[in-house]
Amino acid sequence: MPIGTIKDLGAEGKTVLLRLDLNSPIDPTSNLILDDKRFREHLPTIRALESSRVVIITHQSRPGKKDFTTLEAHAEKLEQLLGKPVTYVDSIFGRHARETVNAMKIGEVVMLENVRFNAEENLTLKPEEAKKIHLIRKLSSMGDVFVNDAFGTAHRSQPTVVGLPLAMRSAGGLLMEKEVSTLSKVFSGAPRPVCMVLGGTKVDDSIDVARHVLDNGIADQVIVIGVVANVFLIAAGYNIGKPSAQLIAHLKYQPEIEKAKEILSRHRDRVVMPESVAVRQDNRRVEYAVGKIPEDAPVLDLGMDALASMVQDLKKAGTVVFNGPAGVFEDADFATGTFELLRAAAKVEFSVVGGGHTAAVIEKLGIENEFTHISTGGGACIEFLTGKKLPAVDALEQSKKIFG
């Protein structure tokens, strides 16, 4: 069942509680926001609600982290990008917050304090439980309807994300809608062949995605790069050298090797592993075939042979879903694999990128406009691709059933 949309909501003249994900990299000393990408992604939704009173609920970081801070800088940044005042309130649902919201006029925007300052928001709860807690009862009494545009937080079962939709009439914002419809297209209706490129260090998630898309015929081919590739190479019987094997142990990903073996036993012909790699030796880039990786050198990128062959695979694809880099792209000597695969992926008919580090690299390369879709939520995007229902999306679907 689809989620409700802003068009269905009839929010004109109403007070809208709007959940955003403005969690951004921050300089802890100056409190300056270093990257405003998430702010820019939410602007269309805020503008679509200009005939309502908009009360923004959002968060920055989480308890115990250095960048867990107030949202004063976020309100200023949003005001600058939106081109109209955004009133920051240093309270979530206290008297000051309630009085400010009650005094709002149509078209005004208020940002409440970091919702994770309230301990209840950091709980993982089922929607029915979340609906009953103090935080949700207080917040839902401050607005008429709820709009969730926080796709980056959609994989978390946190109260504002799953509780508010059960407490009031709700819809997904424009970004949420775009993310869900584009990522759903990967499962049905994407131009074939569908090729998934899975890399980076989140091995467990990537293996879940690989298994789901191969077992269900969603992907025609899975290309593995980065640490994900190293796990598959071990599973295929290769020695990848001590440093890379130790990294897998350090990240506690040894159990994933068995899962990779299982995937290879069923889909060996559809999993593409690197046939050559680049390592650091004597402080420079040296390349080896995968059967000849030195015992003491860390694998830091794809070798040129492997890269050339993978680029050819991407050229034949109709759809590419790209998640995670091919190596230590921060080091210019080992960035080639990541950069060139992304340039090739950008040229296919339907190209989707799963947020996080990969999105940052694309911006650095200046090719963000060449991709069909760059997801704003790394974790949420990956979880969606494993075929699991995201808690936030599920809650919005339930809300549509309850409130119509």
mmCIF file of C-alpha atoms in Angstrom:
data_model
loop_
_atom_site.group_PDB
_atom_site.id
_atom_site.type_symbol
_atom_site.label_atom_id
_atom_site.label_comp_id
_atom_site.label_asym_id
_atom_site.label_seq_id
_atom_site.Cartn_x
_atom_site.Cartn_y
_atom_site.Cartn_z
ATOM 1 C CA MET A 1 0.000 0.000 0.000
ATOM 2 C CA PRO A 2 1.439 3.409 -0.947
ATOM 3 C CA ILE A 3 2.080 6.146 1.618
ATOM 4 C CA GLY A 4 -0.109 9.256 1.702
ATOM 5 C CA THR A 5 1.271 12.353 -0.059
ATOM 6 C CA ILE A 6 1.183 16.073 0.757
ATOM 7 C CA LYS A 7 -1.443 16.491 -2.006
ATOM 8 C CA ASP A 8 -3.773 14.030 -0.211
ATOM 9 C CA LEU A 9 -3.244 15.678 3.168
ATOM 10 C CA GLY A 10 -5.120 18.950 2.656
ATOM 11 C CA ALA A 11 -2.655 20.783 4.900
ATOM 12 C CA GLU A 12 -3.614 24.334 3.810
ATOM 13 C CA GLY A 13 -4.261 26.569 6.796
ATOM 14 C CA LYS A 14 -3.208 23.834 9.238
ATOM 15 C CA THR A 15 -0.302 23.416 11.635
ATOM 16 C CA VAL A 16 1.981 20.769 10.158
ATOM 17 C CA LEU A 17 4.530 18.858 12.241
ATOM 18 C CA LEU A 18 7.319 18.219 9.719
ATOM 19 C CA ARG A 19 9.984 15.597 10.529
ATOM 20 C CA LEU A 20 13.216 16.292 8.662
ATOM 21 C CA ASP A 21 16.662 14.732 8.805
ATOM 22 C CA LEU A 22 19.062 17.687 9.023
ATOM 23 C CA ASN A 23 21.774 15.657 10.741
ATOM 24 C CA SER A 24 24.923 17.113 9.143
ATOM 25 C CA PRO A 25 28.707 17.257 9.543
ATOM 26 C CA ILE A 26 29.500 20.049 12.005
ATOM 27 C CA ASP A 27 32.702 21.759 13.149
ATOM 28 C CA PRO A 28 32.531 21.142 16.927
ATOM 29 C CA THR A 29 34.532 24.282 17.803
ATOM 30 C CA SER A 30 32.588 26.844 15.755
ATOM 31 C CA ASN A 31 29.297 24.895 15.431
ATOM 32 C CA LEU A 32 29.430 25.661 11.702
ATOM 33 C CA ILE A 33 27.539 23.283 9.399
ATOM 34 C CA LEU A 34 30.108 21.900 6.937
ATOM 35 C CA ASP A 35 27.730 20.359 4.373
ATOM 36 C CA ASP A 36 24.177 21.579 3.693
ATOM 37 C CA LYS A 37 23.177 18.863 1.196
ATOM 38 C CA ARG A 38 20.420 17.482 3.466
ATOM 39 C CA PHE A 39 18.984 20.974 3.983
ATOM 40 C CA ARG A 40 18.797 21.540 0.215
ATOM 41 C CA GLU A 41 17.054 18.185 -0.332
ATOM 42 C CA HIS A 42 14.238 19.162 2.065
ATOM 43 C CA LEU A 43 13.539 22.637 0.586
ATOM 44 C CA PRO A 44 10.884 21.476 -1.954
ATOM 45 C CA THR A 45 8.801 19.902 0.847
ATOM 46 C CA ILE A 46 8.982 23.023 3.047
ATOM 47 C CA ARG A 47 8.010 25.194 0.056
ATOM 48 C CA ALA A 48 5.116 22.852 -0.775
ATOM 49 C CA LEU A 49 3.734 23.606 2.712
ATOM 50 C CA GLU A 50 3.902 27.408 2.413
ATOM 51 C CA SER A 51 0.158 27.781 2.999
ATOM 52 C CA SER A 52 0.474 26.008 6.362
ATOM 53 C CA ARG A 53 2.189 26.712 9.680
ATOM 54 C CA VAL A 54 5.312 24.526 9.591
ATOM 55 C CA VAL A 55 6.780 23.152 12.834
ATOM 56 C CA ILE A 56 10.072 21.355 12.127
ATOM 57 C CA ILE A 57 11.093 18.375 14.251
ATOM 58 C CA THR A 58 14.635 17.205 13.559
ATOM 59 C CA HIS A 59 17.833 15.964 15.186
ATOM 60 C CA GLN A 60 21.594 16.369 15.136
ATOM 61 C CA SER A 61 23.782 13.370 15.971
ATOM 62 C CA ARG A 62 23.036 11.262 19.077
ATOM 63 C CA PRO A 63 23.819 11.297 22.823
ATOM 64 C CA GLY A 64 27.486 10.801 23.679
ATOM 65 C CA LYS A 65 28.846 12.105 20.364
ATOM 66 C CA LYS A 66 30.925 15.300 19.972
ATOM 67 C CA ASP A 67 28.516 16.838 17.466
ATOM 68 C CA PHE A 68 25.384 16.249 19.606
ATOM 69 C CA THR A 69 24.336 19.865 19.873
ATOM 70 C CA THR A 70 21.500 22.400 19.736
ATOM 71 C CA LEU A 71 19.833 23.368 16.445
ATOM 72 C CA GLU A 72 20.466 27.113 16.484
ATOM 73 C CA ALA A 73 22.958 26.844 13.579
ATOM 74 C CA HIS A 74 20.520 24.565 11.700
ATOM 75 C CA ALA A 75 17.729 27.154 11.918
ATOM 76 C CA GLU A 76 20.099 29.860 10.640
ATOM 77 C CA LYS A 77 21.308 27.689 7.758
ATOM 78 C CA LEU A 78 17.738 26.760 6.768
ATOM 79 C CA GLU A 79 16.652 30.421 6.927
ATOM 80 C CA GLN A 80 19.521 31.347 4.598
ATOM 81 C CA LEU A 81 18.603 28.611 2.049
ATOM 82 C CA LEU A 82 14.843 29.080 2.296
ATOM 83 C CA GLY A 83 15.060 32.864 1.996
ATOM 84 C CA LYS A 84 12.549 33.438 4.800
ATOM 85 C CA PRO A 85 12.682 33.516 8.629
ATOM 86 C CA VAL A 86 12.994 30.240 10.545
ATOM 87 C CA THR A 87 12.344 30.717 14.259
ATOM 88 C CA TYR A 88 14.473 28.501 16.498
ATOM 89 C CA VAL A 89 12.928 27.451 19.826
ATOM 90 C CA ASP A 90 15.253 25.976 22.466
ATOM 91 C CA SER A 91 12.541 23.604 23.689
ATOM 92 C CA ILE A 92 10.798 20.531 22.242
ATOM 93 C CA PHE A 93 7.330 20.687 23.815
ATOM 94 C CA GLY A 94 7.766 22.947 26.873
ATOM 95 C CA ARG A 95 5.660 26.060 27.451
ATOM 96 C CA HIS A 96 7.955 28.238 25.291
ATOM 97 C CA ALA A 97 7.581 25.819 22.349
ATOM 98 C CA ARG A 98 3.797 25.516 22.739
ATOM 99 C CA GLU A 99 3.281 29.293 23.007
ATOM 100 C CA THR A 100 5.477 29.944 19.939
ATOM 101 C CA VAL A 101 3.534 27.365 17.874
ATOM 102 C CA ASN A 102 0.146 28.708 19.036
ATOM 103 C CA ALA A 103 1.139 32.224 17.949
ATOM 104 C CA MET A 104 2.241 31.162 14.453
ATOM 105 C CA LYS A 105 0.709 32.649 11.301
ATOM 106 C CA ILE A 106 0.207 30.878 7.952
ATOM 107 C CA GLY A 107 3.501 30.629 6.041
ATOM 108 C CA GLU A 108 5.676 30.797 9.151
ATOM 109 C CA VAL A 109 8.352 28.206 9.970
ATOM 110 C CA VAL A 110 9.486 27.225 13.460
ATOM 111 C CA MET A 111 12.283 24.757 14.324
ATOM 112 C CA LEU A 112 12.011 22.956 17.661
ATOM 113 C CA GLU A 113 15.090 21.915 19.657
ATOM 114 C CA ASN A 114 17.055 18.741 18.797
ATOM 115 C CA VAL A 115 14.399 16.052 19.405
ATOM 116 C CA ARG A 116 17.058 13.576 20.555
ATOM 117 C CA PHE A 117 17.646 15.806 23.611
ATOM 118 C CA ASN A 118 14.501 14.022 24.834
ATOM 119 C CA ALA A 119 15.551 10.562 26.091
ATOM 120 C CA GLU A 120 12.358 8.922 24.740
ATOM 121 C CA GLU A 121 13.331 9.719 21.120
ATOM 122 C CA ASN A 122 16.420 7.516 21.491
ATOM 123 C CA LEU A 123 14.329 4.421 22.262
ATOM 124 C CA THR A 124 13.554 1.783 19.640
ATOM 125 C CA LEU A 125 9.807 1.164 19.868
ATOM 126 C CA LYS A 126 7.007 -0.439 17.888
ATOM 127 C CA PRO A 127 4.537 2.147 16.504
ATOM 128 C CA GLU A 128 1.764 1.176 18.974
ATOM 129 C CA GLU A 129 4.121 1.640 21.949
ATOM 130 C CA ALA A 130 5.633 4.833 20.536
ATOM 131 C CA LYS A 131 2.194 6.394 20.091
ATOM 132 C CA LYS A 132 1.568 6.219 23.866
ATOM 133 C CA ILE A 133 4.748 7.831 25.172
ATOM 134 C CA HIS A 134 4.892 11.322 26.668
ATOM 135 C CA LEU A 135 6.973 12.824 23.804
ATOM 136 C CA ILE A 136 4.472 11.729 21.134
ATOM 137 C CA ARG A 137 1.381 12.724 23.137
ATOM 138 C CA LYS A 138 2.828 16.207 23.718
ATOM 139 C CA LEU A 139 4.056 16.759 20.146
ATOM 140 C CA SER A 140 0.893 15.450 18.471
ATOM 141 C CA SER A 141 -1.188 17.896 20.540
ATOM 142 C CA MET A 142 0.810 20.793 18.999
ATOM 143 C CA GLY A 143 -0.143 20.146 15.354
ATOM 144 C CA ASP A 144 -3.034 19.125 13.088
ATOM 145 C CA VAL A 145 -1.201 16.780 10.688
ATOM 146 C CA PHE A 146 2.230 15.138 10.373
ATOM 147 C CA VAL A 147 4.568 14.992 7.372
ATOM 148 C CA ASN A 148 7.632 12.726 7.456
ATOM 149 C CA ASP A 149 10.349 13.746 4.990
ATOM 150 C CA ALA A 150 13.234 12.195 6.970
ATOM 151 C CA PHE A 151 14.231 9.331 4.667
ATOM 152 C CA GLY A 152 17.712 9.250 6.242
ATOM 153 C CA THR A 153 16.083 8.131 9.512
ATOM 154 C CA ALA A 154 13.449 5.864 7.922
ATOM 155 C CA HIS A 155 15.229 2.638 8.954
ATOM 156 C CA ARG A 156 15.071 3.542 12.663
ATOM 157 C CA SER A 157 12.068 2.661 14.825
ATOM 158 C CA GLN A 158 12.234 5.907 16.788
ATOM 159 C CA PRO A 159 9.131 7.513 18.299
ATOM 160 C CA THR A 160 8.773 10.632 16.116
ATOM 161 C CA VAL A 161 9.247 8.472 13.013
ATOM 162 C CA VAL A 162 6.882 5.599 13.891
ATOM 163 C CA GLY A 163 4.688 7.017 16.697
ATOM 164 C CA LEU A 164 3.443 10.305 15.215
ATOM 165 C CA PRO A 165 1.925 8.603 12.109
ATOM 166 C CA LEU A 166 -0.272 6.517 14.432
ATOM 167 C CA ALA A 167 -1.252 9.546 16.494
ATOM 168 C CA MET A 168 -2.332 11.845 13.660
ATOM 169 C CA ARG A 169 -3.180 12.038 9.955
ATOM 170 C CA SER A 170 0.145 11.743 8.131
ATOM 171 C CA ALA A 171 1.894 11.724 4.767
ATOM 172 C CA GLY A 172 5.355 11.402 3.310
ATOM 173 C CA GLY A 173 7.094 14.585 2.181
ATOM 174 C CA LEU A 174 8.330 15.096 -1.394
ATOM 175 C CA LEU A 175 11.808 13.712 -0.623
ATOM 176 C CA MET A 176 10.392 10.643 1.144
ATOM 177 C CA GLU A 177 8.062 10.073 -1.814
ATOM 178 C CA LYS A 178 10.897 10.447 -4.354
ATOM 179 C CA GLU A 179 13.202 8.070 -2.422
ATOM 180 C CA VAL A 180 10.539 5.375 -1.998
ATOM 181 C CA SER A 181 9.292 5.498 -5.604
ATOM 182 C CA THR A 182 12.792 5.564 -7.163
ATOM 183 C CA LEU A 183 14.154 2.761 -4.981
ATOM 184 C CA SER A 184 10.973 0.700 -5.568
ATOM 185 C CA LYS A 185 11.629 0.963 -9.303
ATOM 186 C CA VAL A 186 14.852 -1.043 -8.765
ATOM 187 C CA PHE A 187 12.653 -4.025 -7.779
ATOM 188 C CA SER A 188 10.251 -3.757 -10.696
ATOM 189 C CA GLY A 189 10.393 -1.837 -13.921
ATOM 190 C CA ALA A 190 14.091 -0.929 -13.917
ATOM 191 C CA PRO A 191 15.781 -1.226 -17.342
ATOM 192 C CA ARG A 192 17.652 -4.571 -17.597
ATOM 193 C CA PRO A 193 20.292 -5.791 -17.109
ATOM 194 C CA VAL A 194 20.335 -4.618 -13.485
ATOM 195 C CA CYS A 195 23.811 -4.426 -11.979
ATOM 196 C CA MET A 196 24.509 -3.797 -8.284
ATOM 197 C CA VAL A 197 27.921 -2.482 -7.246
ATOM 198 C CA LEU A 198 28.464 -3.194 -3.546
ATOM 199 C CA GLY A 199 31.533 -1.870 -1.763
ATOM 200 C CA GLY A 200 32.835 0.055 1.213
ATOM 201 C CA THR A 201 33.105 -1.398 4.717
ATOM 202 C CA LYS A 202 29.453 -2.195 5.584
ATOM 203 C CA VAL A 203 29.901 -5.842 4.678
ATOM 204 C CA ASP A 204 26.941 -7.366 6.534
ATOM 205 C CA ASP A 205 24.427 -5.007 4.886
ATOM 206 C CA SER A 206 25.975 -5.518 1.441
ATOM 207 C CA ILE A 207 25.851 -9.307 1.789
ATOM 208 C CA ASP A 208 22.159 -9.092 2.759
ATOM 209 C CA VAL A 209 21.518 -6.976 -0.352
ATOM 210 C CA ALA A 210 23.498 -9.351 -2.607
ATOM 211 C CA ARG A 211 21.625 -12.384 -1.318
ATOM 212 C CA HIS A 212 18.202 -10.726 -1.669
ATOM 213 C CA VAL A 213 18.717 -9.370 -5.198
ATOM 214 C CA LEU A 214 20.333 -12.554 -6.531
ATOM 215 C CA ASP A 215 17.926 -15.034 -4.901
ATOM 216 C CA ASN A 216 14.929 -13.046 -6.158
ATOM 217 C CA GLY A 217 16.203 -12.320 -9.660
ATOM 218 C CA ILE A 218 16.169 -8.548 -9.011
ATOM 219 C CA ALA A 219 19.784 -8.112 -10.149
ATOM 220 C CA ASP A 220 21.380 -9.789 -13.147
ATOM 221 C CA GLN A 221 24.846 -9.147 -11.784
ATOM 222 C CA VAL A 222 26.496 -8.095 -8.520
ATOM 223 C CA ILE A 223 29.944 -6.482 -8.681
ATOM 224 C CA VAL A 224 31.791 -6.544 -5.353
ATOM 225 C CA ILE A 225 34.492 -3.994 -4.513
ATOM 226 C CA GLY A 226 36.213 -2.634 -1.388
ATOM 227 C CA VAL A 227 36.133 -4.677 1.825
ATOM 228 C CA VAL A 228 33.020 -6.480 0.506
ATOM 229 C CA ALA A 229 35.163 -7.855 -2.347
ATOM 230 C CA ASN A 230 37.850 -8.982 0.118
ATOM 231 C CA VAL A 231 35.265 -11.047 2.020
ATOM 232 C CA PHE A 232 34.127 -12.680 -1.251
ATOM 233 C CA LEU A 233 37.735 -13.339 -2.297
ATOM 234 C CA ILE A 234 38.392 -15.192 0.986
ATOM 235 C CA ALA A 235 35.123 -17.099 0.460
ATOM 236 C CA ALA A 236 36.360 -18.085 -3.010
ATOM 237 C CA GLY A 237 39.598 -19.464 -1.514
ATOM 238 C CA TYR A 238 42.039 -16.602 -2.195
ATOM 239 C CA ASN A 239 44.643 -15.367 0.268
ATOM 240 C CA ILE A 240 44.207 -11.579 0.477
ATOM 241 C CA GLY A 241 47.221 -10.929 2.735
ATOM 242 C CA LYS A 242 47.454 -10.338 6.458
ATOM 243 C CA PRO A 243 46.523 -6.613 6.747
ATOM 244 C CA SER A 244 43.242 -7.012 4.804
ATOM 245 C CA ALA A 245 42.314 -10.242 6.626
ATOM 246 C CA GLN A 246 43.013 -8.517 9.960
ATOM 247 C CA LEU A 247 40.758 -5.603 9.010
ATOM 248 C CA ILE A 248 37.877 -8.051 8.378
ATOM 249 C CA ALA A 249 38.517 -9.656 11.786
ATOM 250 C CA HIS A 250 38.736 -6.221 13.457
ATOM 251 C CA LEU A 251 35.375 -5.222 11.921
ATOM 252 C CA LYS A 252 33.964 -8.567 13.202
ATOM 253 C CA TYR A 253 32.958 -9.646 9.691
ATOM 254 C CA GLN A 254 34.340 -13.216 9.730
ATOM 255 C CA PRO A 255 30.793 -14.722 9.937
ATOM 256 C CA GLU A 256 30.045 -12.954 6.627
ATOM 257 C CA ILE A 257 32.631 -15.133 4.851
ATOM 258 C CA GLU A 258 30.339 -18.185 5.266
ATOM 259 C CA LYS A 259 27.389 -16.194 3.898
ATOM 260 C CA ALA A 260 29.495 -15.107 0.918
ATOM 261 C CA LYS A 261 30.411 -18.791 0.285
ATOM 262 C CA GLU A 262 26.725 -19.649 0.271
ATOM 263 C CA ILE A 263 25.963 -16.880 -2.260
ATOM 264 C CA LEU A 264 28.848 -18.060 -4.485
ATOM 265 C CA SER A 265 27.637 -21.660 -4.345
ATOM 266 C CA ARG A 266 24.289 -20.563 -5.811
ATOM 267 C CA HIS A 267 25.188 -17.580 -8.004
ATOM 268 C CA ARG A 268 28.880 -17.863 -8.890
ATOM 269 C CA ASP A 269 28.261 -16.856 -12.505
ATOM 270 C CA ARG A 270 26.511 -13.618 -11.458
ATOM 271 C CA VAL A 271 28.988 -12.343 -8.845
ATOM 272 C CA VAL A 272 31.894 -10.335 -10.270
ATOM 273 C CA MET A 273 35.005 -10.207 -8.054
ATOM 274 C CA PRO A 274 38.169 -8.239 -8.837
ATOM 275 C CA GLU A 275 40.762 -10.249 -10.751
ATOM 276 C CA SER A 276 43.536 -7.832 -9.754
ATOM 277 C CA VAL A 277 44.126 -5.419 -6.854
ATOM 278 C CA ALA A 278 46.363 -2.500 -5.937
ATOM 279 C CA VAL A 279 48.376 -2.642 -2.709
ATOM 280 C CA ARG A 280 50.775 -0.276 -0.981
ATOM 281 C CA GLN A 281 54.389 -1.461 -1.087
ATOM 282 C CA ASP A 282 57.425 0.742 -0.341
ATOM 283 C CA ASN A 283 55.025 3.671 -0.107
ATOM 284 C CA ARG A 284 53.737 3.339 -3.667
ATOM 285 C CA ARG A 285 50.926 1.684 -5.619
ATOM 286 C CA VAL A 286 51.771 -1.800 -6.912
ATOM 287 C CA GLU A 287 49.317 -4.167 -8.654
ATOM 288 C CA TYR A 288 48.920 -7.940 -8.331
ATOM 289 C CA ALA A 289 46.598 -10.646 -9.658
ATOM 290 C CA VAL A 290 44.309 -11.872 -6.850
ATOM 291 C CA GLY A 291 46.125 -15.212 -6.599
ATOM 292 C CA LYS A 292 49.430 -13.433 -5.903
ATOM 293 C CA ILE A 293 48.633 -10.808 -3.256
ATOM 294 C CA PRO A 294 51.699 -10.315 -0.988
ATOM 295 C CA GLU A 295 51.281 -11.483 2.610
ATOM 296 C CA ASP A 296 52.236 -8.137 4.184
ATOM 297 C CA ALA A 297 50.626 -5.535 1.877
ATOM 298 C CA PRO A 298 47.143 -4.028 2.402
ATOM 299 C CA VAL A 299 44.686 -4.192 -0.517
ATOM 300 C CA LEU A 300 43.658 -0.551 -1.102
ATOM 301 C CA ASP A 301 42.057 -0.410 -4.570
ATOM 302 C CA LEU A 302 41.104 -2.377 -7.680
ATOM 303 C CA GLY A 303 43.872 -3.235 -10.144
ATOM 304 C CA MET A 304 43.624 -1.704 -13.633
ATOM 305 C CA ASP A 305 42.694 -5.036 -15.286
ATOM 306 C CA ALA A 306 39.846 -5.552 -12.838
ATOM 307 C CA LEU A 307 38.726 -1.961 -13.297
ATOM 308 C CA ALA A 308 38.700 -2.185 -17.103
ATOM 309 C CA SER A 309 36.652 -5.385 -17.032
ATOM 310 C CA MET A 310 34.127 -3.961 -14.499
ATOM 311 C CA VAL A 311 33.733 -0.757 -16.558
ATOM 312 C CA GLN A 312 32.825 -2.978 -19.553
ATOM 313 C CA ASP A 313 30.182 -4.741 -17.393
ATOM 314 C CA LEU A 314 28.689 -1.373 -16.404
ATOM 315 C CA LYS A 315 28.570 -0.234 -20.041
ATOM 316 C CA LYS A 316 26.256 -3.181 -20.813
ATOM 317 C CA ALA A 317 23.898 -2.439 -17.881
ATOM 318 C CA GLY A 318 20.522 -0.698 -18.141
ATOM 319 C CA THR A 319 20.404 -0.032 -14.392
ATOM 320 C CA VAL A 320 23.227 0.427 -11.893
ATOM 321 C CA VAL A 321 22.773 0.655 -8.128
ATOM 322 C CA PHE A 322 26.036 1.804 -6.556
ATOM 323 C CA ASN A 323 26.781 1.623 -2.843
ATOM 324 C CA GLY A 324 30.222 2.086 -1.296
ATOM 325 C CA PRO A 325 33.710 2.874 -2.626
ATOM 326 C CA ALA A 326 36.231 0.496 -4.244
ATOM 327 C CA GLY A 327 39.103 1.415 -1.950
ATOM 328 C CA VAL A 328 40.822 4.153 0.035
ATOM 329 C CA PHE A 329 39.625 6.909 -2.305
ATOM 330 C CA GLU A 330 40.826 9.640 0.099
ATOM 331 C CA ASP A 331 44.377 8.764 -1.036
ATOM 332 C CA ALA A 332 44.936 9.922 -4.644
ATOM 333 C CA ASP A 333 47.058 6.823 -5.388
ATOM 334 C CA PHE A 334 44.126 4.541 -4.567
ATOM 335 C CA ALA A 335 41.148 6.586 -5.797
ATOM 336 C CA THR A 336 41.132 5.416 -9.443
ATOM 337 C CA GLY A 337 38.843 2.413 -8.945
ATOM 338 C CA THR A 338 36.141 4.379 -7.122
ATOM 339 C CA PHE A 339 36.301 7.402 -9.452
ATOM 340 C CA GLU A 340 36.264 5.470 -12.728
ATOM 341 C CA LEU A 341 33.490 3.057 -11.707
ATOM 342 C CA LEU A 342 31.327 6.011 -10.655
ATOM 343 C CA ARG A 343 32.002 7.800 -13.960
ATOM 344 C CA ALA A 344 30.923 4.645 -15.821
ATOM 345 C CA ALA A 345 27.833 4.164 -13.601
ATOM 346 C CA ALA A 346 26.719 7.754 -14.278
ATOM 347 C CA LYS A 347 26.334 6.987 -17.991
ATOM 348 C CA VAL A 348 23.735 4.208 -17.762
ATOM 349 C CA GLU A 349 20.020 4.767 -18.370
ATOM 350 C CA PHE A 350 18.913 4.388 -14.722
ATOM 351 C CA SER A 351 21.531 4.998 -12.008
ATOM 352 C CA VAL A 352 20.953 5.030 -8.251
ATOM 353 C CA VAL A 353 23.540 5.806 -5.580
ATOM 354 C CA GLY A 354 23.135 4.813 -1.939
ATOM 355 C CA GLY A 355 24.088 7.950 -0.002
ATOM 356 C CA GLY A 356 26.931 8.264 2.487
ATOM 357 C CA HIS A 357 30.556 8.349 1.315
ATOM 358 C CA THR A 358 29.676 7.539 -2.281
ATOM 359 C CA ALA A 359 27.499 10.671 -2.568
ATOM 360 C CA ALA A 360 30.379 12.784 -1.208
ATOM 361 C CA VAL A 361 32.759 11.370 -3.859
ATOM 362 C CA ILE A 362 30.250 12.119 -6.641
ATOM 363 C CA GLU A 363 29.977 15.725 -5.487
ATOM 364 C CA LYS A 364 33.792 15.959 -5.462
ATOM 365 C CA LEU A 365 33.866 14.654 -9.058
ATOM 366 C CA GLY A 366 31.158 17.139 -10.061
ATOM 367 C CA ILE A 367 28.967 14.463 -11.706
ATOM 368 C CA GLU A 368 25.961 14.527 -9.340
ATOM 369 C CA ASN A 369 23.624 15.733 -12.111
ATOM 370 C CA GLU A 370 24.478 12.719 -14.276
ATOM 371 C CA PHE A 371 22.868 10.197 -11.891
ATOM 372 C CA THR A 372 19.141 9.421 -11.907
ATOM 373 C CA HIS A 373 18.991 9.442 -8.103
ATOM 374 C CA ILE A 374 21.417 9.949 -5.210
ATOM 375 C CA SER A 375 19.835 8.720 -1.987
ATOM 376 C CA THR A 376 19.993 10.934 1.106
ATOM 377 C CA GLY A 377 20.052 7.946 3.452
ATOM 378 C CA GLY A 378 22.916 5.446 3.279
ATOM 379 C CA GLY A 379 21.567 3.083 5.971
ATOM 380 C CA ALA A 380 17.928 3.496 4.944
ATOM 381 C CA CYS A 381 18.732 2.960 1.267
ATOM 382 C CA ILE A 382 20.709 -0.233 1.928
ATOM 383 C CA GLU A 383 17.986 -1.604 4.212
ATOM 384 C CA PHE A 384 15.352 -0.853 1.553
ATOM 385 C CA LEU A 385 17.433 -2.780 -1.014
ATOM 386 C CA THR A 386 17.596 -5.851 1.260
ATOM 387 C CA GLY A 387 13.823 -6.054 0.766
ATOM 388 C CA LYS A 388 12.967 -5.126 4.360
ATOM 389 C CA LYS A 389 10.071 -2.766 5.002
ATOM 390 C CA LEU A 390 11.444 0.465 6.517
ATOM 391 C CA PRO A 391 9.766 1.264 9.884
ATOM 392 C CA ALA A 392 8.983 4.876 8.847
ATOM 393 C CA VAL A 393 7.396 3.825 5.553
ATOM 394 C CA ASP A 394 5.424 1.077 7.275
ATOM 395 C CA ALA A 395 4.113 3.589 9.838
ATOM 396 C CA LEU A 396 3.018 5.992 7.071
ATOM 397 C CA GLU A 397 1.162 3.142 5.349
ATOM 398 C CA GLN A 398 -0.576 2.256 8.634
ATOM 399 C CA SER A 399 -1.492 5.933 9.105
ATOM 400 C CA LYS A 400 -3.155 5.976 5.680
ATOM 401 C CA LYS A 401 -5.264 2.948 6.711
ATOM 402 C CA ILE A 402 -6.272 4.524 10.029
ATOM 403 C CA PHE A 403 -6.921 8.132 8.959
ATOM 404 C CA GLY A 404 -7.601 7.666 5.241
#
